[in-house]
PDB file of C-alpha atoms in Angstrom:
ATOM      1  CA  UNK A   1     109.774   5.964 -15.143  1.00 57.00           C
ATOM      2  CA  UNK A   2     108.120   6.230 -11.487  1.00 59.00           C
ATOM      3  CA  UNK A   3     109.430  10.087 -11.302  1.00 58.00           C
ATOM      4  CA  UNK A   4     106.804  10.646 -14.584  1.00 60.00           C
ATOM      5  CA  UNK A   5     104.256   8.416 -13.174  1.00 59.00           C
ATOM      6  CA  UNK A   6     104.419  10.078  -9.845  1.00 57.00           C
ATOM      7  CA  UNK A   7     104.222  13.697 -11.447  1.00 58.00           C
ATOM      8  CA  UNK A   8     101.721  12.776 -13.740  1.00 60.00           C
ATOM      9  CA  UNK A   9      99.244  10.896 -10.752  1.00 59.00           C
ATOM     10  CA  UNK A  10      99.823  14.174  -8.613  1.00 60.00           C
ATOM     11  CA  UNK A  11      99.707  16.827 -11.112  1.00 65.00           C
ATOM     12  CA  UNK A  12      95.686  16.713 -11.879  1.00 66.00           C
ATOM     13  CA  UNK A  13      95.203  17.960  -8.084  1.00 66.00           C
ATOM     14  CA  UNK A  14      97.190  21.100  -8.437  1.00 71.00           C
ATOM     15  CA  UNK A  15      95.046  21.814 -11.881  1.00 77.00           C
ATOM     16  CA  UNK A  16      91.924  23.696 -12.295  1.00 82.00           C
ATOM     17  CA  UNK A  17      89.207  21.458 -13.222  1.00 86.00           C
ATOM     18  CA  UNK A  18      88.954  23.334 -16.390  1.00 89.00           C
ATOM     19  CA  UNK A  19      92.307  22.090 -17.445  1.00 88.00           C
ATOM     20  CA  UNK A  20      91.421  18.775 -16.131  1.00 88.00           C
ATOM     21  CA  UNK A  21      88.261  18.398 -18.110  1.00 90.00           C
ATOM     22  CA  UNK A  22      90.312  19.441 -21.135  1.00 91.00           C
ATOM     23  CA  UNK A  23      92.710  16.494 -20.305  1.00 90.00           C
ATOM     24  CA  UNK A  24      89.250  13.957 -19.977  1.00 91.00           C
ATOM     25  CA  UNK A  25      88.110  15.482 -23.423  1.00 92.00           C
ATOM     26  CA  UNK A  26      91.095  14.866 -25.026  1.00 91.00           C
ATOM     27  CA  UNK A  27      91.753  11.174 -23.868  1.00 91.00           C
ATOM     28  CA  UNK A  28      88.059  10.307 -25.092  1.00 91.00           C
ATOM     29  CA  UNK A  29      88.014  12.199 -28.228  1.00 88.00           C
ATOM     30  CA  UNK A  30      86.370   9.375 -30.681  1.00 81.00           C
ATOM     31  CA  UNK A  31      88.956   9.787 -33.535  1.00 80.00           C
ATOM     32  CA  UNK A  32      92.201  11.050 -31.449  1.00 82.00           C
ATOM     33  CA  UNK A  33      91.542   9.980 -28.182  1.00 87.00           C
ATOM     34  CA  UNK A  34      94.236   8.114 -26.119  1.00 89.00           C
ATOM     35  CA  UNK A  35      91.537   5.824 -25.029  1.00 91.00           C
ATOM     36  CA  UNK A  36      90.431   5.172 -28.517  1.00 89.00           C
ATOM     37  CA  UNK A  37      93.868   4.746 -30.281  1.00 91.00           C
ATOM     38  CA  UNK A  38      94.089   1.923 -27.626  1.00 91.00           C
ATOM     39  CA  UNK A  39      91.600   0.028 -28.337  1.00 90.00           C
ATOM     40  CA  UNK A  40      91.824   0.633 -31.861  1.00 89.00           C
ATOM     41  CA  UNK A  41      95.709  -1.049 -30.883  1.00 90.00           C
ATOM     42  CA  UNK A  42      93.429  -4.130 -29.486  1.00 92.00           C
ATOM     43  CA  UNK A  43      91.225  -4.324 -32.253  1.00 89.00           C
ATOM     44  CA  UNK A  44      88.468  -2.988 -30.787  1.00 90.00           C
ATOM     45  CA  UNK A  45      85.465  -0.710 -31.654  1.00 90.00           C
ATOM     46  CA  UNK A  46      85.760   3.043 -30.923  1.00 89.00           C
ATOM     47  CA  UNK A  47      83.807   4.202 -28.391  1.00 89.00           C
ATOM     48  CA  UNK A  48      82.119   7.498 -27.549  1.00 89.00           C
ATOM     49  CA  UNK A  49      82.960   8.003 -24.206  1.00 90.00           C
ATOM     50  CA  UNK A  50      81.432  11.374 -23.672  1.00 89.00           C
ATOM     51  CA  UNK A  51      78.244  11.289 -25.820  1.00 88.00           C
ATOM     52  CA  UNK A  52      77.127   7.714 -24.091  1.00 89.00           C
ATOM     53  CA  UNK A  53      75.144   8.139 -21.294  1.00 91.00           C
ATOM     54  CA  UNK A  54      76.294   4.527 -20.121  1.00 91.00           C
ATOM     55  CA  UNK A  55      80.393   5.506 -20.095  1.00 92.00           C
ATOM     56  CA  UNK A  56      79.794   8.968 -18.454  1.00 91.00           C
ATOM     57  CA  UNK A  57      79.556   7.478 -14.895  1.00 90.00           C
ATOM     58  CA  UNK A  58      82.957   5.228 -15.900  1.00 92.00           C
ATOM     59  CA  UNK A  59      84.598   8.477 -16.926  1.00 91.00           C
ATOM     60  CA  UNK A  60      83.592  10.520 -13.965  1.00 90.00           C
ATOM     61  CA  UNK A  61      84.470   8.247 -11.636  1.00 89.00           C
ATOM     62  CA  UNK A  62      88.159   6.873 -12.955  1.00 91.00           C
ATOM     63  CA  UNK A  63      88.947  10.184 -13.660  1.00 89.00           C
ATOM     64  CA  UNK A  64      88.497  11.163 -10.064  1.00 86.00           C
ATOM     65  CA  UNK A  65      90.555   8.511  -8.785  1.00 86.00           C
ATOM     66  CA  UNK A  66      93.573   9.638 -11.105  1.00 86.00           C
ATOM     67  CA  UNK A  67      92.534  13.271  -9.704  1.00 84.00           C
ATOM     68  CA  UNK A  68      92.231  12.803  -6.507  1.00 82.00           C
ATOM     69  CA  UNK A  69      95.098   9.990  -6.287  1.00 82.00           C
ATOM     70  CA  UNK A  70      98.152  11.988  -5.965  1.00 80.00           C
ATOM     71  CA  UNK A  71      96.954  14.003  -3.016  1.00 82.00           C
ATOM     72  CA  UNK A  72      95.583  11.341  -1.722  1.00 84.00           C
ATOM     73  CA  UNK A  73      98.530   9.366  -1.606  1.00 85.00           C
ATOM     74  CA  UNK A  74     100.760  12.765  -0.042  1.00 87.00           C
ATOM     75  CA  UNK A  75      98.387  12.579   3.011  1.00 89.00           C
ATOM     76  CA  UNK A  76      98.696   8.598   3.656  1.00 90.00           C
ATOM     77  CA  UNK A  77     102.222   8.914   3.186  1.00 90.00           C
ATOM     78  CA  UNK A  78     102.416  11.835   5.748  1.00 90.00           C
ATOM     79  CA  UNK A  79     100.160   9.992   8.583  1.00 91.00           C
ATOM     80  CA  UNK A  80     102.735   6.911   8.129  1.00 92.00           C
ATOM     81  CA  UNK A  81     105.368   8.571   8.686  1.00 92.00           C
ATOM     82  CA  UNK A  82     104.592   9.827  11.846  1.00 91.00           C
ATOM     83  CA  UNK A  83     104.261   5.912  13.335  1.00 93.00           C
ATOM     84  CA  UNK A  84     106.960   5.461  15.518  1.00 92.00           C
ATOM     85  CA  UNK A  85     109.266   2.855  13.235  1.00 92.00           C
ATOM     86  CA  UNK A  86     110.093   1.260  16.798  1.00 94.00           C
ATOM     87  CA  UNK A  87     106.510  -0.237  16.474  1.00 94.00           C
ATOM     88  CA  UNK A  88     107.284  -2.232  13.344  1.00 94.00           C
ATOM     89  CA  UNK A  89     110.919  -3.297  14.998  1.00 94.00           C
ATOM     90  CA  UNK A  90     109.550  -4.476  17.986  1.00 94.00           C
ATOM     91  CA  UNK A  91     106.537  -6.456  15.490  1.00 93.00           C
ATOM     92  CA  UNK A  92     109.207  -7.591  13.628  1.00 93.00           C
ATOM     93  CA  UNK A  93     111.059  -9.307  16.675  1.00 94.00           C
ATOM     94  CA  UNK A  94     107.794 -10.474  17.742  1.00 92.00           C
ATOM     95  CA  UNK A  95     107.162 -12.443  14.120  1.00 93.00           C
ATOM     96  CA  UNK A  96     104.482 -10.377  12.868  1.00 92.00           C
ATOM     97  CA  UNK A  97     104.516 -10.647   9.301  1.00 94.00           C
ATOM     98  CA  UNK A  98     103.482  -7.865   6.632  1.00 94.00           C
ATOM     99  CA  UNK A  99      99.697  -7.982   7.008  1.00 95.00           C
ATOM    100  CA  UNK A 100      99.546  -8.055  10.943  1.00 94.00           C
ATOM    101  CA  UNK A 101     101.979  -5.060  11.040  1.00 94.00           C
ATOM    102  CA  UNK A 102      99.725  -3.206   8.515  1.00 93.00           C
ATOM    103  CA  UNK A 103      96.500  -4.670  10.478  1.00 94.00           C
ATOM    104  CA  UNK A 104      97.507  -4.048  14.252  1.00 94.00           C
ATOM    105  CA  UNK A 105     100.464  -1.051  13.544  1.00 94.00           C
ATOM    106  CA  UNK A 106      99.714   0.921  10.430  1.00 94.00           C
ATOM    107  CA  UNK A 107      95.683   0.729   9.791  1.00 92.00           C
ATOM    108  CA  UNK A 108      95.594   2.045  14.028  1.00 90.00           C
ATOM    109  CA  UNK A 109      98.132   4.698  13.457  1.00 91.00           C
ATOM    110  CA  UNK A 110      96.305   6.263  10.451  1.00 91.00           C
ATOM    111  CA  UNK A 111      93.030   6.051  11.817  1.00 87.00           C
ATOM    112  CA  UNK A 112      92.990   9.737  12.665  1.00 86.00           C
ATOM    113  CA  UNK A 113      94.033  10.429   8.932  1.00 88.00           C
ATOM    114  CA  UNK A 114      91.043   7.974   7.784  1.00 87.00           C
ATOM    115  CA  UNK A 115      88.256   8.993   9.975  1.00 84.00           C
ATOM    116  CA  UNK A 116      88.545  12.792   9.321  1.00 83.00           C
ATOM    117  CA  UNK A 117      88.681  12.572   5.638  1.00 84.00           C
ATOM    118  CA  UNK A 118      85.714  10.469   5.536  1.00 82.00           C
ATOM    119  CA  UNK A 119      83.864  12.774   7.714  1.00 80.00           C
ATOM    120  CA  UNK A 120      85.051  15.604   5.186  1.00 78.00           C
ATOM    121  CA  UNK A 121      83.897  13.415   2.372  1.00 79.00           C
ATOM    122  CA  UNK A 122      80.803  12.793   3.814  1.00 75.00           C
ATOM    123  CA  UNK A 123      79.979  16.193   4.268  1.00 68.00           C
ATOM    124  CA  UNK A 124      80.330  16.804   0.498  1.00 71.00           C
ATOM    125  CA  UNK A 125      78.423  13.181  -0.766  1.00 69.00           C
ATOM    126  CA  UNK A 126      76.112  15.035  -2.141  1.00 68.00           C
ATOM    127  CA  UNK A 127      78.000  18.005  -3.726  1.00 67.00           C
ATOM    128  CA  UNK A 128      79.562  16.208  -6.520  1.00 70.00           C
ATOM    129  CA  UNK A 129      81.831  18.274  -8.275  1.00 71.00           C
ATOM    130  CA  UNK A 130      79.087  20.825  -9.758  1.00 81.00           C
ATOM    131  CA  UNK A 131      81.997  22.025 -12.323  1.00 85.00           C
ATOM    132  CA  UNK A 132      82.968  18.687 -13.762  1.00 88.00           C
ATOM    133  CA  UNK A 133      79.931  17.294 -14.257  1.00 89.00           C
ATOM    134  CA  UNK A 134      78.847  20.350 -15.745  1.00 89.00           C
ATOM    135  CA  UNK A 135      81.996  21.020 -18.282  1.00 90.00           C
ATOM    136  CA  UNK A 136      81.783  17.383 -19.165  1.00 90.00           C
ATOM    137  CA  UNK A 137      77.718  16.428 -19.313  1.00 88.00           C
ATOM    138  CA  UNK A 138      75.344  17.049 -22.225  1.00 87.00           C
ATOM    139  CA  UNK A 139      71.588  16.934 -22.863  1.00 86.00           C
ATOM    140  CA  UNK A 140      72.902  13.786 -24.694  1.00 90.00           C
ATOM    141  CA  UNK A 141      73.467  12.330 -21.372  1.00 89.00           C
ATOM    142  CA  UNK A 142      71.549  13.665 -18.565  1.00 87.00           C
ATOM    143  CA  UNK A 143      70.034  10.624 -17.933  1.00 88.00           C
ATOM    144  CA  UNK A 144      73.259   9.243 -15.985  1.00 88.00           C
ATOM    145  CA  UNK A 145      74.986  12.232 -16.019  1.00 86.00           C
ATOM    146  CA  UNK A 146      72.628  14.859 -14.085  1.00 84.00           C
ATOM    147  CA  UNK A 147      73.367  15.627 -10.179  1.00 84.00           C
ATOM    148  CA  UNK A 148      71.553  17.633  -7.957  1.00 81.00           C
ATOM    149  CA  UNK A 149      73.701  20.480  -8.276  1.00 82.00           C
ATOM    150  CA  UNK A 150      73.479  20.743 -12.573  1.00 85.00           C
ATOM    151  CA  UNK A 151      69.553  20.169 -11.280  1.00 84.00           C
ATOM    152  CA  UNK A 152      69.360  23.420  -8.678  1.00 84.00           C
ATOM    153  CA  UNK A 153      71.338  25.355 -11.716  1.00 86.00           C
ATOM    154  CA  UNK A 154      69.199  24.062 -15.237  1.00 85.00           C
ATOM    155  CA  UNK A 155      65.939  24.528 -12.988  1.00 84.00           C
ATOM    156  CA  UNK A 156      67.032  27.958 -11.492  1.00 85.00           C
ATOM    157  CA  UNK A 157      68.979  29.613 -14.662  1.00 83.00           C
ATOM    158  CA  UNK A 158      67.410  28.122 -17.607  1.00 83.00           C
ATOM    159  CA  UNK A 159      63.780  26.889 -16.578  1.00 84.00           C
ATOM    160  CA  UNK A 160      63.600  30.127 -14.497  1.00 86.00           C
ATOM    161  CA  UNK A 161      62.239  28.187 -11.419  1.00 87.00           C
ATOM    162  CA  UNK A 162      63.867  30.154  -8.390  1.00 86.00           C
ATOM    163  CA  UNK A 163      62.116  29.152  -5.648  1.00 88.00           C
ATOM    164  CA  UNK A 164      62.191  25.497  -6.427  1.00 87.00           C
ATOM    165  CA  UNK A 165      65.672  25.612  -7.123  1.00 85.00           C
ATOM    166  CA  UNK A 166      66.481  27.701  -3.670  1.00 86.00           C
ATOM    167  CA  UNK A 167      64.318  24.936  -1.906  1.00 88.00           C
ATOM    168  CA  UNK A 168      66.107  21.415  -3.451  1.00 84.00           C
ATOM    169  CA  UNK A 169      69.875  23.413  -3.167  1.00 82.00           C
ATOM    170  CA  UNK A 170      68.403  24.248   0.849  1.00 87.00           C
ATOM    171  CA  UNK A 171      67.095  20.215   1.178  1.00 85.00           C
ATOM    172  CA  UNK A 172      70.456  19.136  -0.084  1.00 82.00           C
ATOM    173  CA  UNK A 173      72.904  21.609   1.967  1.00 83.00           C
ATOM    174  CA  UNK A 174      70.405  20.037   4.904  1.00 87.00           C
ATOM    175  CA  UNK A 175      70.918  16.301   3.915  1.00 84.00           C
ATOM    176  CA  UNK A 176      74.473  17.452   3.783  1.00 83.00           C
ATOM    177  CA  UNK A 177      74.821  18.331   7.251  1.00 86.00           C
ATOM    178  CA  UNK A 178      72.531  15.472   8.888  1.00 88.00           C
ATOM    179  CA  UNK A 179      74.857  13.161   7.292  1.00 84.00           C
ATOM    180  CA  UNK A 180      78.056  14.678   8.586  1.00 84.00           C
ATOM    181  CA  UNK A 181      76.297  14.799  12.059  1.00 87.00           C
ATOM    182  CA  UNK A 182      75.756  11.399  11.899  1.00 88.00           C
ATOM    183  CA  UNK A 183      78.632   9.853  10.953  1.00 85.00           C
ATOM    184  CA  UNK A 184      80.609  12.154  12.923  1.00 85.00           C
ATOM    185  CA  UNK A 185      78.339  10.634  16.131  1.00 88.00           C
ATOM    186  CA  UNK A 186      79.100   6.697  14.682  1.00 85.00           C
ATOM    187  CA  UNK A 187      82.816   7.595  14.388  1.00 83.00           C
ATOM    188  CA  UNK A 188      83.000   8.821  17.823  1.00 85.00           C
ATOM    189  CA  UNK A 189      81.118   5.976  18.940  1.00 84.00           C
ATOM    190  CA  UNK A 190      83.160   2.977  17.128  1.00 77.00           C
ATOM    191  CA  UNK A 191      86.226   3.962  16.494  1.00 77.00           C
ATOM    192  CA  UNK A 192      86.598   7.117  19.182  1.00 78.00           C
ATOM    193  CA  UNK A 193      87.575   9.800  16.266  1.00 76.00           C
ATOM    194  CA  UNK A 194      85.757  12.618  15.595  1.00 75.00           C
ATOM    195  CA  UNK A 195      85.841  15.939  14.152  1.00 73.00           C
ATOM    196  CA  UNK A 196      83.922  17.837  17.101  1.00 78.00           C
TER     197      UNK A 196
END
């Protein structure tokens, strides 16, 4: 059972979002959906995950964790398993106990790890995924469901507005790059990891 869980947490990565949006279609579906024929299960309403503008931001999100989880987990794994295990023998002779090793051993030794993919993910806080949003959103729910980069493209392909797309895409590749500057600076500063 944790073989099949395992594949299916690491497989979504490895997909193109296409194929993952087909997946998030297909679980929400109001009549076939997995989500539905489990709350149907519990006795509850259907719901219409996709065509609500309040579940959109529920489905986006939790369905980036479960695609983003499986990598996730193969780089944690990797920067823990290059702490020296002598560390956690020599913790354990001293009496530390689970949450001091992971506090004073494990959390220090994957600091590295943590600090540059926050920087990375800084860098791209305000390029959500253009191509899930957009496979996934409708005019139904733009009010919750419209990002800056579905913006630049309805305002620049369908409105025709060039130039004011080309000027909020330039604002937001600039906001883009003062916030990786700055963190970049506060990481150096507090916790002496940095990118550059």
């Amino acid at each position: 059972m944790r073989n099949i869980y395992q594949s299916f947490s690491y497989i979504p990565h490895f997909l193109s979002i296409v194929v993952v949006c087909g997946f998030i279609v297909m679980f929400t579906t109001t009549d076939t959906g997995l989500f539905n024929k489990i709350l149907m299960t519990f006795g509850l309403p259907q719901q219409q995950f996709l065509s609500d503008p309040s579940w959109f931001r529920t489905v986006y999100v939790s369905s980036g964790v479960w695609q983003g989880a499986g990598w996730s987990s193969i780089i944690y794994f990797s920067s823990l398993s290059a702490i020296s295990h002598s560390l956690y023998e020599a913790a354990d002779i001293d009496g530390a106990n689970r949450f001091q090793k992971i506090r004073y051993i494990s959390l220090p030794g994957m600091a590295p790890t943590i600090i540059t993919i926050m920087l990375l993910n800084m860098g791209n806080l305000f390029a959500v995924g253009f191509e899930k949003v957009f496979l996934l959103y409708s005019p139904i729910t733009y009010v919750t469901s419209d990002v800056l980069s579905t913006y630049v493209y309805r305002s620049g392909f369908m409105n025709q507005e060039y130039s004011f797309a080309s000027a909020v895409g330039f604002f937001n590749s600039i906001i883009r790059l003062i916030l990786l500057v700055l963190f970049n600076y506060l990481a150096k500063k507090v916790v002496h990891e940095s990118l550059w």
